[in-house]
Coordinates of C-alpha atoms in Angstrom, one line a residue:
Chain U
X252 CA 6.1 2.5 0.4
X253 CA 3.3 2.7 2.9
X254 CA 0.1 4.1 1.6
X255 CA -3.4 4.7 2.8
X256 CA -6.6 6.0 1.1
X257 CA -9.2 8.3 2.6
X258 CA -12.7 8.9 1.2
X259 CA -14.4 11.7 3.3
X260 CA -18.0 12.5 2.5
X261 CA -19.1 16.0 3.2
X262 CA -22.6 17.3 3.5
X263 CA -22.4 19.7 0.6
X264 CA -23.2 18.8 -3.0
X265 CA -24.9 22.0 -4.3
X266 CA -22.5 24.9 -3.6
X267 CA -19.5 23.8 -5.7
X268 CA -17.4 26.8 -4.5
X269 CA -17.5 25.2 -1.1
X270 CA -16.7 21.8 -2.5
X271 CA -13.7 23.2 -4.4
X272 CA -12.4 25.0 -1.4
X273 CA -12.6 21.8 0.6
X274 CA -10.9 19.7 -2.2
X275 CA -8.2 22.4 -2.5
X276 CA -7.0 21.3 1.0
X277 CA -6.1 17.9 -0.5
X278 CA -4.6 19.4 -3.7
X279 CA -2.3 21.6 -1.6
X280 CA -0.9 18.8 0.5
X281 CA 2.4 17.3 -0.5
X282 CA 2.6 13.5 -0.4
X283 CA -1.1 13.1 -1.3
X284 CA -2.7 12.4 -4.6
X285 CA -6.3 13.4 -5.3
X286 CA -7.8 10.5 -7.2
X287 CA -11.4 11.6 -7.6
X288 CA -14.2 13.8 -6.3
X289 CA -17.8 14.1 -7.2
X290 CA -20.9 15.9 -6.0
X291 CA -24.6 15.0 -6.0
X292 CA -27.0 17.8 -5.7
X293 CA -30.0 15.6 -4.7
X294 CA -28.0 14.0 -2.0
X295 CA -26.4 17.3 -1.2
X296 CA -23.2 15.4 -0.6
X297 CA -19.7 15.2 -2.1
X298 CA -17.3 12.3 -2.0
X299 CA -13.5 13.0 -2.1
X300 CA -11.0 10.2 -2.7
X301 CA -7.2 10.5 -2.2
X302 CA -4.2 8.4 -1.5
X303 CA -0.7 8.9 -0.1
X304 CA 1.7 8.2 2.7
X305 CA -0.1 8.0 6.0
X306 CA 1.4 11.2 7.6
X307 CA 0.4 13.2 4.5
X308 CA -3.1 11.7 4.3
X309 CA -3.6 12.5 8.0
X310 CA -2.5 16.1 7.4
X311 CA -4.7 16.5 4.3
X312 CA -7.7 15.2 6.1
X313 CA -7.1 17.6 9.0
X314 CA -7.1 20.5 6.6
X315 CA -10.1 19.1 4.7
X316 CA -12.2 18.6 7.8
X317 CA -11.2 22.0 9.2
X318 CA -12.3 23.8 6.0
X319 CA -15.5 21.8 5.7
X320 CA -16.5 22.5 9.3
X321 CA -15.8 26.2 8.7
X322 CA -17.9 26.4 5.5
X323 CA -20.8 24.0 6.0
X324 CA -23.7 24.8 8.3
X325 CA -25.7 21.7 9.2
X326 CA -28.5 23.8 10.7
X327 CA -29.5 24.8 7.2
X328 CA -28.5 21.6 5.3
X329 CA -31.1 19.4 3.5
X330 CA -30.5 16.4 1.2
X331 CA -31.8 13.0 0.4
X332 CA -28.7 11.1 1.8
X333 CA -28.6 10.2 5.4
X334 CA -26.0 12.3 7.3
X335 CA -25.2 13.3 10.9
X336 CA -22.5 15.9 10.4
X337 CA -20.9 18.6 8.1
X338 CA -18.2 16.0 7.5
X339 CA -20.4 13.0 7.6
X340 CA -17.9 10.2 7.3
X341 CA -14.1 9.9 7.2
X342 CA -13.1 6.3 6.3
X343 CA -9.4 5.5 6.2
X344 CA -8.6 2.5 3.9
X345 CA -5.3 0.7 4.3
X346 CA -3.7 0.0 0.8
X347 CA -0.1 -0.8 1.6
X348 CA -0.5 -0.7 5.4
X349 CA -1.3 -3.0 8.3
X350 CA -5.0 -3.0 9.2
X351 CA -4.1 -2.2 12.8
X352 CA -2.0 0.8 11.8
X353 CA -5.0 2.1 9.9
X354 CA -7.3 1.7 12.9
X355 CA -4.8 3.6 15.1
X356 CA -4.6 6.3 12.5
X357 CA -8.4 6.6 12.5
X358 CA -8.4 6.8 16.3
X359 CA -5.7 9.5 16.4
X360 CA -7.5 11.4 13.8
X361 CA -10.9 11.2 15.6
X362 CA -9.2 12.3 18.8
X363 CA -7.6 15.3 17.1
X364 CA -11.0 16.3 15.7
X365 CA -12.7 16.0 19.1
X366 CA -9.9 18.0 20.8
X367 CA -9.2 20.7 18.2
X368 CA -12.7 21.2 16.7
X369 CA -14.6 20.4 19.9
X370 CA -17.3 18.4 18.2
X371 CA -18.5 14.8 19.0
X372 CA -16.8 11.9 17.1
X373 CA -18.1 8.4 16.6
X374 CA -15.8 5.5 15.4
X375 CA -17.4 2.9 13.2
X376 CA -16.4 -0.2 11.1
X377 CA -13.0 -1.5 12.1
X378 CA -12.4 1.6 14.2
X379 CA -15.5 0.9 16.3
X380 CA -14.8 0.7 20.1
X381 CA -17.8 -1.5 20.7
X382 CA -19.7 -4.0 18.5
X383 CA -22.9 -1.9 18.5
X384 CA -21.0 1.0 16.8
X385 CA -19.6 -1.1 14.0
X386 CA -22.4 -0.4 11.6
X387 CA -22.6 3.1 10.2
X388 CA -26.4 2.7 9.7
X389 CA -26.8 2.2 13.5
X390 CA -24.3 5.0 14.5
X391 CA -26.2 7.4 12.2
X392 CA -29.7 6.3 13.1
X393 CA -32.0 9.3 13.5
X394 CA -29.4 11.4 11.7
X395 CA -28.5 15.0 12.4
X396 CA -32.1 15.8 13.5
X397 CA -31.9 13.3 16.4
X398 CA -28.3 14.1 17.4
X399 CA -29.1 16.6 20.1
X400 CA -31.3 14.1 22.1
X401 CA -28.9 11.2 21.3
X402 CA -26.0 13.0 22.9
X403 CA -27.9 13.3 26.2
X404 CA -28.1 9.5 26.3
X405 CA -25.0 8.0 28.0
X406 CA -25.2 5.0 25.7
X407 CA -24.4 7.4 22.9
X408 CA -21.5 9.2 24.5
X409 CA -19.1 10.1 21.7
X410 CA -15.9 8.1 21.3
X411 CA -13.9 11.3 21.1
X412 CA -14.7 15.0 21.7
X413 CA -17.4 16.5 23.9
X414 CA -20.9 15.1 24.4
X415 CA -22.1 18.5 23.2
X416 CA -24.5 19.2 20.3
X417 CA -22.8 21.7 18.0
X418 CA -25.7 22.8 15.6
X419 CA -23.4 24.0 12.9
X420 CA -21.4 20.8 12.6
X421 CA -23.2 17.8 14.1
X422 CA -21.0 14.8 14.7
X423 CA -18.2 13.4 12.6
X424 CA -18.0 9.7 11.9
X425 CA -14.5 8.2 11.5
X426 CA -13.7 4.7 10.4
X427 CA -11.0 2.3 9.2
X428 CA -12.2 -0.2 6.7
X429 CA -10.7 -2.7 4.3
X430 CA -10.7 -1.8 0.6
X431 CA -13.9 -3.1 -1.0
X432 CA -14.0 -5.0 -4.3
X433 CA -17.1 -4.6 -6.4
X434 CA -17.6 -7.8 -8.5
X435 CA -20.6 -8.2 -10.8
X436 CA -21.1 -11.5 -12.7
X437 CA -23.5 -11.6 -15.6
X438 CA -25.4 -14.9 -16.3
X439 CA -26.7 -16.1 -19.7
X440 CA -30.4 -16.3 -18.6
X441 CA -33.3 -13.9 -18.0
X442 CA -34.4 -15.6 -14.8
X443 CA -33.8 -13.0 -12.2
X444 CA -34.8 -15.5 -9.5
X445 CA -31.8 -17.6 -10.3
X446 CA -29.5 -14.6 -9.8
X447 CA -31.2 -13.9 -6.5
X448 CA -30.9 -17.5 -5.4
X449 CA -27.2 -17.5 -6.2
X450 CA -26.7 -14.2 -4.5
X451 CA -28.4 -15.7 -1.4
X452 CA -26.0 -18.8 -1.6
X453 CA -22.8 -16.7 -1.6
X454 CA -23.7 -13.9 0.8
X455 CA -22.9 -13.8 4.5
X456 CA -26.5 -12.9 5.5
X457 CA -27.9 -16.2 4.2
X458 CA -25.1 -18.5 5.1
X459 CA -22.5 -17.8 2.4
X460 CA -19.1 -16.3 2.6
X461 CA -18.3 -14.1 5.6
X462 CA -17.2 -11.1 3.6
X463 CA -19.6 -11.1 0.7
X464 CA -22.7 -8.8 0.3
X465 CA -24.7 -9.8 -2.8
X466 CA -27.9 -9.3 -4.6
X467 CA -29.5 -10.6 -7.8
X468 CA -30.9 -8.3 -10.4
X469 CA -32.0 -8.2 -14.1
X470 CA -30.0 -6.1 -16.6
X471 CA -32.5 -4.4 -18.8
X472 CA -32.3 -5.0 -22.5
X473 CA -29.7 -7.7 -22.4
X474 CA -31.7 -10.8 -21.6
X475 CA -29.1 -11.4 -18.8
X476 CA -29.2 -11.3 -15.0
X477 CA -26.5 -10.3 -12.7
X478 CA -25.1 -11.4 -9.3
X479 CA -23.9 -8.0 -8.0
X480 CA -21.5 -8.3 -5.1
X481 CA -19.3 -6.4 -2.7
X482 CA -16.3 -8.3 -1.3
X483 CA -15.6 -6.4 1.9
X484 CA -12.4 -8.3 2.8
X485 CA -10.8 -9.7 -0.4
X486 CA -7.9 -11.3 1.5
X487 CA -10.2 -13.4 3.7
X488 CA -12.8 -14.0 1.1
X489 CA -10.8 -13.9 -2.2
X490 CA -12.3 -13.1 -5.6
X491 CA -11.5 -16.4 -7.3
X492 CA -13.3 -18.4 -4.6
X493 CA -16.4 -16.3 -5.0
X494 CA -16.1 -16.3 -8.8
X495 CA -15.9 -20.1 -9.0
X496 CA -18.7 -20.6 -6.5
X497 CA -21.1 -18.4 -8.6
X498 CA -20.0 -20.3 -11.7
X499 CA -20.7 -23.7 -10.2
X500 CA -24.0 -22.6 -8.8
X501 CA -25.1 -21.3 -12.2
X502 CA -23.8 -24.5 -13.9
X503 CA -26.2 -26.5 -11.7
X504 CA -29.0 -25.0 -13.7
X505 CA -27.2 -25.2 -17.0
X506 CA -26.4 -21.5 -17.1
X507 CA -23.1 -20.0 -18.2
X508 CA -21.2 -16.9 -17.0
X509 CA -21.3 -14.3 -19.8
X510 CA -18.8 -11.9 -18.2
X511 CA -17.8 -10.3 -15.0
X512 CA -17.0 -6.7 -14.1
X513 CA -14.7 -5.4 -11.5
X514 CA -16.1 -1.9 -10.8
X515 CA -13.9 0.9 -9.6
X516 CA -10.6 0.5 -7.8
X517 CA -9.0 -2.9 -7.2
X518 CA -6.1 -3.4 -4.8
X519 CA -2.9 -5.0 -6.3
X520 CA -3.2 -7.7 -3.6
X521 CA -6.5 -8.9 -5.2
X522 CA -4.8 -9.3 -8.5
X523 CA -2.0 -11.2 -6.9
X524 CA -4.6 -13.7 -5.6
X525 CA -6.1 -14.2 -9.0
X526 CA -2.7 -14.9 -10.5
X527 CA -1.9 -17.3 -7.7
X528 CA -5.2 -19.1 -7.8
X529 CA -5.8 -19.7 -11.5
X530 CA -2.2 -20.2 -12.5
X531 CA -1.5 -22.2 -9.3
X532 CA 1.5 -19.8 -9.0
X533 CA 1.5 -20.1 -5.2
X534 CA 4.6 -18.0 -4.8
X535 CA 3.7 -15.2 -7.1
X536 CA 4.2 -11.8 -5.5
X537 CA 3.1 -8.4 -6.9
X538 CA 6.7 -7.3 -6.2
X539 CA 7.5 -9.1 -9.4
X540 CA 5.5 -6.6 -11.4
X541 CA 7.9 -4.4 -13.3
X542 CA 5.8 -1.3 -13.0
X543 CA 5.6 -1.7 -9.2
X544 CA 9.2 -0.7 -9.0
X545 CA 8.1 2.7 -10.2
X546 CA 5.7 3.3 -7.4
X547 CA 6.6 6.3 -5.3
X548 CA 9.4 7.1 -7.7
X549 CA 9.8 10.4 -9.4
Chain B
X266 CA 4.0 7.7 -17.5
X267 CA 6.1 6.3 -20.4
X268 CA 8.8 3.8 -19.2
X269 CA 11.4 1.6 -20.7
X270 CA 13.8 -0.9 -19.3
X271 CA 17.4 -1.5 -20.4
X272 CA 19.5 -4.6 -19.6
X273 CA 23.1 -4.1 -20.8
X274 CA 25.6 -7.0 -20.5
X275 CA 29.2 -5.9 -20.1
X276 CA 32.2 -8.2 -20.6
X277 CA 33.6 -7.8 -17.1
X278 CA 32.5 -10.0 -14.2
X279 CA 35.8 -10.3 -12.2
X280 CA 37.0 -6.8 -11.5
X281 CA 34.2 -5.5 -9.4
X282 CA 35.7 -2.0 -9.2
X283 CA 35.1 -1.7 -12.9
X284 CA 31.6 -3.0 -12.5
X285 CA 30.8 -0.5 -9.8
X286 CA 32.2 2.3 -11.8
X287 CA 29.9 1.3 -14.7
X288 CA 26.8 0.8 -12.5
X289 CA 27.5 4.2 -10.9
X290 CA 26.6 5.8 -14.2
X291 CA 23.1 4.5 -13.8
X292 CA 22.9 5.4 -10.1
X293 CA 23.9 9.0 -10.9
X294 CA 21.2 9.5 -13.6
X295 CA 18.0 11.3 -12.5
X296 CA 14.8 9.6 -13.8
X297 CA 16.3 6.1 -13.8
X298 CA 15.9 3.4 -11.2
X299 CA 18.6 0.7 -10.9
X300 CA 16.6 -2.5 -10.4
X301 CA 19.4 -5.1 -10.2
X302 CA 22.9 -6.0 -11.2
X303 CA 24.9 -9.1 -10.9
X304 CA 28.3 -10.4 -12.0
X305 CA 29.5 -13.8 -12.9
X306 CA 33.3 -14.5 -12.7
X307 CA 33.3 -17.7 -14.9
X308 CA 31.3 -15.9 -17.6
X309 CA 33.4 -12.7 -16.9
X310 CA 30.2 -10.8 -17.5
X311 CA 27.8 -8.5 -15.6
X312 CA 24.1 -7.8 -16.2
X313 CA 22.7 -4.4 -15.2
X314 CA 18.9 -3.8 -15.1
X315 CA 17.3 -0.4 -14.8
X316 CA 14.0 1.3 -15.7
X317 CA 12.8 4.9 -16.2
X318 CA 11.5 7.4 -18.6
X319 CA 12.9 6.9 -22.1
X320 CA 15.0 10.1 -22.2
X321 CA 16.7 9.3 -18.9
X322 CA 17.3 5.6 -19.8
X323 CA 18.9 6.7 -23.0
X324 CA 21.1 9.1 -21.1
X325 CA 22.1 6.5 -18.4
X326 CA 22.9 4.0 -21.2
X327 CA 25.1 6.6 -23.0
X328 CA 27.1 7.1 -19.8
X329 CA 27.2 3.4 -19.0
X330 CA 28.5 2.5 -22.4
X331 CA 31.1 5.3 -22.4
X332 CA 32.4 4.2 -19.0
X333 CA 32.5 0.5 -19.9
X334 CA 34.3 1.2 -23.2
X335 CA 36.8 3.3 -21.3
X336 CA 37.6 0.6 -18.6
X337 CA 37.2 -2.7 -20.4
X338 CA 39.9 -4.0 -22.8
X339 CA 38.6 -6.8 -25.0
X340 CA 42.1 -7.7 -26.2
X341 CA 42.8 -9.2 -22.8
X342 CA 39.2 -10.5 -21.9
X343 CA 38.5 -14.2 -21.4
X344 CA 35.3 -15.8 -20.2
X345 CA 33.0 -18.7 -20.8
X346 CA 30.1 -16.6 -22.1
X347 CA 29.9 -15.8 -25.8
X348 CA 30.6 -12.1 -26.4
X349 CA 31.6 -9.8 -29.2
X350 CA 32.3 -6.5 -27.5
X351 CA 33.2 -4.7 -24.2
X352 CA 29.5 -3.8 -24.0
X353 CA 28.2 -7.0 -25.5
X354 CA 24.5 -6.3 -25.7
X355 CA 22.2 -3.4 -25.0
X356 CA 18.6 -4.5 -25.2
X357 CA 15.9 -1.9 -24.7
X358 CA 12.6 -3.4 -23.4
X359 CA 9.4 -1.3 -23.7
X360 CA 7.3 -1.4 -20.5
X361 CA 4.8 1.4 -20.9
X362 CA 5.8 2.3 -24.4
X363 CA 4.9 1.5 -28.0
X364 CA 7.2 -1.2 -29.5
X365 CA 8.0 1.1 -32.4
X366 CA 9.2 3.9 -30.1
X367 CA 11.4 1.4 -28.4
X368 CA 12.9 0.3 -31.8
X369 CA 13.5 3.9 -32.7
X370 CA 15.2 4.5 -29.4
X371 CA 17.5 1.5 -30.0
X372 CA 18.4 2.8 -33.5
X373 CA 19.1 6.3 -32.2
X374 CA 21.2 4.8 -29.5
X375 CA 23.2 2.6 -31.8
X376 CA 23.8 5.5 -34.2
X377 CA 25.1 7.6 -31.3
X378 CA 27.4 4.8 -30.3
X379 CA 28.8 4.5 -33.8
X380 CA 29.3 8.2 -34.2
X381 CA 30.6 9.1 -30.8
X382 CA 32.6 6.1 -29.8
X383 CA 33.6 5.2 -33.4
X384 CA 33.0 1.4 -33.0
X385 CA 30.9 -0.9 -35.1
X386 CA 27.3 -1.5 -34.0
X387 CA 24.9 -4.4 -34.9
X388 CA 21.2 -4.2 -34.4
X389 CA 19.4 -7.5 -33.5
X390 CA 15.9 -8.8 -32.4
X391 CA 13.2 -6.2 -33.1
X392 CA 15.8 -3.6 -33.9
X393 CA 17.4 -5.8 -36.7
X394 CA 17.4 -4.1 -40.1
X395 CA 17.4 -7.5 -41.9
X396 CA 15.9 -10.9 -41.0
X397 CA 19.4 -12.5 -40.9
X398 CA 20.4 -10.2 -38.0
X399 CA 17.4 -10.8 -35.9
X400 CA 19.1 -13.6 -33.9
X401 CA 21.8 -12.6 -31.5
X402 CA 23.4 -16.0 -31.9
X403 CA 23.9 -15.4 -35.6
X404 CA 25.0 -11.8 -35.1
X405 CA 27.6 -12.9 -32.5
X406 CA 28.8 -16.0 -34.4
X407 CA 32.5 -16.5 -34.1
X408 CA 32.6 -13.9 -31.3
X409 CA 35.2 -11.2 -30.7
X410 CA 37.9 -13.4 -32.0
X411 CA 36.3 -13.6 -35.5
X412 CA 35.2 -9.9 -35.6
X413 CA 38.3 -8.5 -37.4
X414 CA 37.8 -10.9 -40.4
X415 CA 34.0 -10.5 -40.2
X416 CA 34.2 -6.7 -40.6
X417 CA 36.1 -7.2 -43.9
X418 CA 33.0 -9.1 -45.3
X419 CA 30.5 -6.6 -46.9
X420 CA 27.7 -8.9 -45.7
X421 CA 28.7 -8.1 -42.2
X422 CA 28.9 -4.3 -42.6
X423 CA 27.8 -2.8 -39.3
X424 CA 24.4 -1.2 -39.0
X425 CA 26.0 1.9 -37.4
X426 CA 29.5 3.1 -36.8
X427 CA 32.6 2.3 -38.9
X428 CA 33.5 -1.1 -40.4
X429 CA 36.7 -0.9 -38.4
X430 CA 38.0 -3.4 -35.9
X431 CA 38.7 -1.6 -32.6
X432 CA 40.6 -4.3 -30.6
X433 CA 39.9 -2.7 -27.3
X434 CA 36.1 -2.6 -27.7
X435 CA 35.0 -5.0 -30.4
X436 CA 31.4 -4.4 -31.6
X437 CA 28.3 -3.4 -29.6
X438 CA 25.0 -5.2 -30.2
X439 CA 21.9 -3.1 -29.7
X440 CA 18.3 -4.5 -29.6
X441 CA 14.7 -3.7 -28.8
X442 CA 12.7 -6.7 -27.5
X443 CA 9.4 -7.3 -25.9
X444 CA 9.5 -8.1 -22.2
X445 CA 9.8 -11.9 -21.7
X446 CA 7.7 -13.8 -19.3
X447 CA 9.3 -17.0 -17.8
X448 CA 6.6 -19.5 -16.9
X449 CA 7.3 -23.0 -15.5
X450 CA 4.6 -25.5 -14.9
X451 CA 5.2 -28.5 -12.6
X452 CA 3.3 -31.8 -13.4
X453 CA 2.5 -34.5 -10.9
X454 CA 4.5 -37.2 -12.7
X455 CA 8.1 -38.3 -12.9
X456 CA 7.8 -39.1 -16.6
X457 CA 10.2 -36.5 -18.2
X458 CA 9.2 -37.6 -21.7
X459 CA 5.7 -36.3 -21.0
X460 CA 7.0 -32.9 -20.1
X461 CA 9.1 -33.0 -23.2
X462 CA 6.2 -34.0 -25.3
X463 CA 4.0 -31.2 -23.9
X464 CA 6.9 -28.7 -24.4
X465 CA 7.0 -29.8 -28.0
X466 CA 3.2 -29.3 -28.4
X467 CA 3.2 -25.7 -27.2
X468 CA 6.5 -24.4 -28.6
X469 CA 6.8 -22.5 -31.9
X470 CA 9.6 -24.7 -33.2
X471 CA 7.4 -27.8 -33.3
X472 CA 4.1 -26.2 -34.4
X473 CA 2.9 -24.7 -31.2
X474 CA 2.3 -21.1 -30.2
X475 CA 4.3 -18.5 -32.2
X476 CA 5.8 -16.8 -29.2
X477 CA 6.6 -19.7 -26.9
X478 CA 10.0 -21.3 -26.3
X479 CA 9.7 -24.5 -24.2
X480 CA 11.5 -27.5 -22.9
X481 CA 10.7 -30.4 -20.6
X482 CA 12.9 -31.4 -17.7
X483 CA 12.9 -33.4 -14.5
X484 CA 13.0 -31.7 -11.2
X485 CA 15.4 -33.6 -9.0
X486 CA 14.1 -34.9 -5.7
X487 CA 10.5 -33.9 -6.2
X488 CA 9.1 -36.8 -8.4
X489 CA 7.8 -34.0 -10.6
X490 CA 8.6 -32.9 -14.1
X491 CA 8.4 -29.4 -15.5
X492 CA 7.4 -27.7 -18.7
X493 CA 9.8 -24.7 -18.7
X494 CA 8.8 -21.9 -21.0
X495 CA 9.7 -18.4 -22.2
X496 CA 6.8 -16.4 -23.5
X497 CA 8.5 -13.9 -25.7
X498 CA 5.4 -11.8 -26.6
X499 CA 2.9 -12.2 -23.8
X500 CA 0.3 -9.9 -25.6
X501 CA 0.2 -12.0 -28.8
X502 CA 0.6 -15.4 -27.0
X503 CA -1.0 -14.7 -23.5
X504 CA -0.2 -16.6 -20.3
X505 CA -3.7 -18.1 -19.7
X506 CA -3.8 -19.6 -23.2
X507 CA -0.5 -21.3 -22.7
X508 CA -1.3 -22.4 -19.1
X509 CA -4.6 -24.0 -20.1
X510 CA -3.1 -25.7 -23.1
X511 CA -0.4 -27.3 -20.9
X512 CA -3.1 -28.3 -18.4
X513 CA -5.3 -30.0 -21.1
X514 CA -2.3 -31.8 -22.7
X515 CA -1.3 -33.1 -19.2
X516 CA -4.9 -34.1 -18.5
X517 CA -5.0 -36.3 -21.6
X518 CA -2.6 -38.5 -19.8
X519 CA -4.3 -38.3 -16.4
X520 CA -1.7 -35.9 -15.0
X521 CA -2.4 -32.8 -12.9
X522 CA -0.6 -29.5 -12.7
X523 CA 1.0 -29.2 -9.2
X524 CA 1.9 -25.6 -9.4
X525 CA 3.4 -23.0 -11.7
X526 CA 6.1 -20.4 -11.3
X527 CA 6.4 -17.0 -12.8
X528 CA 10.2 -16.4 -12.6
X529 CA 11.5 -12.8 -12.4
X530 CA 9.8 -9.7 -13.6
X531 CA 6.2 -9.7 -15.0
X532 CA 4.7 -6.8 -16.8
X533 CA 1.4 -5.4 -15.4
X534 CA -0.2 -6.1 -18.8
X535 CA 0.3 -9.8 -18.3
X536 CA -1.5 -9.7 -15.0
X537 CA -4.3 -7.7 -16.7
X538 CA -4.8 -10.6 -19.2
X539 CA -5.0 -13.2 -16.4
X540 CA -7.7 -11.2 -14.7
X541 CA -9.6 -10.7 -17.9
X542 CA -9.3 -14.3 -19.0
X543 CA -10.2 -16.3 -15.8
X544 CA -12.7 -13.8 -14.4
X545 CA -14.1 -13.1 -17.8
X546 CA -13.6 -9.5 -16.8
X547 CA -13.2 -8.4 -20.4
X548 CA -13.2 -4.7 -19.6
X549 CA -10.7 -4.9 -16.7
X550 CA -7.8 -2.4 -17.0
X551 CA -4.7 -2.2 -14.8
X552 CA -5.6 1.5 -14.5
X553 CA -8.1 0.3 -11.9
X554 CA -5.4 -0.9 -9.6
X555 CA -5.2 1.5 -6.7
X556 CA -1.4 1.3 -6.4
X557 CA -1.0 2.1 -10.0
X558 CA -2.1 5.7 -9.3
X559 CA 1.1 6.0 -7.3
X560 CA 3.5 5.1 -10.1
X561 CA 5.8 8.0 -10.9
X562 CA 4.6 9.9 -8.0
X563 CA 6.8 11.3 -5.2

């Protein structure tokens, strides 16, 4: 069964009635399952996570965005988290879906927003239409406060919708991105510089693996340090390759791995790779998992 | 969501109309998913595999057994596979269910069969009521042809139903057993005695792991040998422990593992262990798997 996840961030984290009204749009959509939502008052922002068949996720997101745009007024909004719109980001994440289909869905969705809600839309990450717009940090530079001027600049013409500043709503940023795997590896040493050095070895920025972001840090009160990583494309840079590289780098200094943590959601495909790598079970498929036969089954 | 698997074997593998009529009982039950069924004419036997919520699996199995008992006549049945009844075995396999609940379900089912269909029932494996009846081989000794005499022996009083020989049906054997994991490990050598020696090291029979059955064999045309194993309780004797033991035993003779195979269905819990062991991700739970949130969801 095809499935896609969506994790919109809305610029409201204080008025929980508004948040509930927005989340209700997901709850009320058939074919979608609400996985999580949380609000942060300092950030004045809420994150909503849901999954389902692509058509239903598309529909739930339409309703969610429509409701958020109706209830949130950016001209009054303050918060510590960077944001450029009432619905600040709408990332679609293919779970059991081709990456290209997810990009197309993000584009269709952005075009619907531009047309129906008449607000500017920027595409970023894998949905970006030019390399300069791939990074959300760059797309959102100057934030809501700079948007009116930005929209006058032809280089910042929106990817969908009118190049018109709508004070109440701002712009909506729509993306497709691969599911991210958060992997932390604890090392049996208190030398934080070793964790930092290993983080530098494995991360893309310093010459490491293409799809790894990493940093080294101390874990207070444990006498351990941690290499904290995001694997942003687990298929192209798989967990076991990163795990064993960190292990070997630590071993060069006589340091052992104490444990690792996979934080938050993990795609089935990432588990499949771990099985295949360590057991050398090259033909293993997650379709063999008994419970998988119950997915999408009532 | 609680789930249980059931894999009845019926003593009909030639008349496929009969097989279809029996399988239809599963297809027509709400809350059960037919995973597989196959017939063997030489064995004159069919294996039907389905999964679902316990109540529904119980109901599907009632209907299946009733239909098979109606259509199959053991007094005329011939086949190369050992059998003692029209429905020869009914093993229940807990997937997302406590083992004790599965045993209770097997007992309730067997008692229903005895009462409603008035045929003798034997419980085996984890449903056995005495150690001597744990092994199906022992319970089925002498087969259908010896059953009439056997039922006159008080030591072979059935666990449920009357101690009466019903020529048309024979006896029905009901079990609960843990899901089995089939793991084959190929070694880069053509020395079959090495595979046999390693199989002996890891299997219960010769002093190895309690829940491992193993044998060593040559794989024709590959120049490789294989340690072929059944892990009959993957929680108590986990895959990684067996894998790494075989690897080390082979390494003692300078032989590498070429690859391994997990044959057939694998429970999610077995994957969880592999993640936890090799990544040292001691807190990893299969609940983190994104797709798992879609189980039992329509």
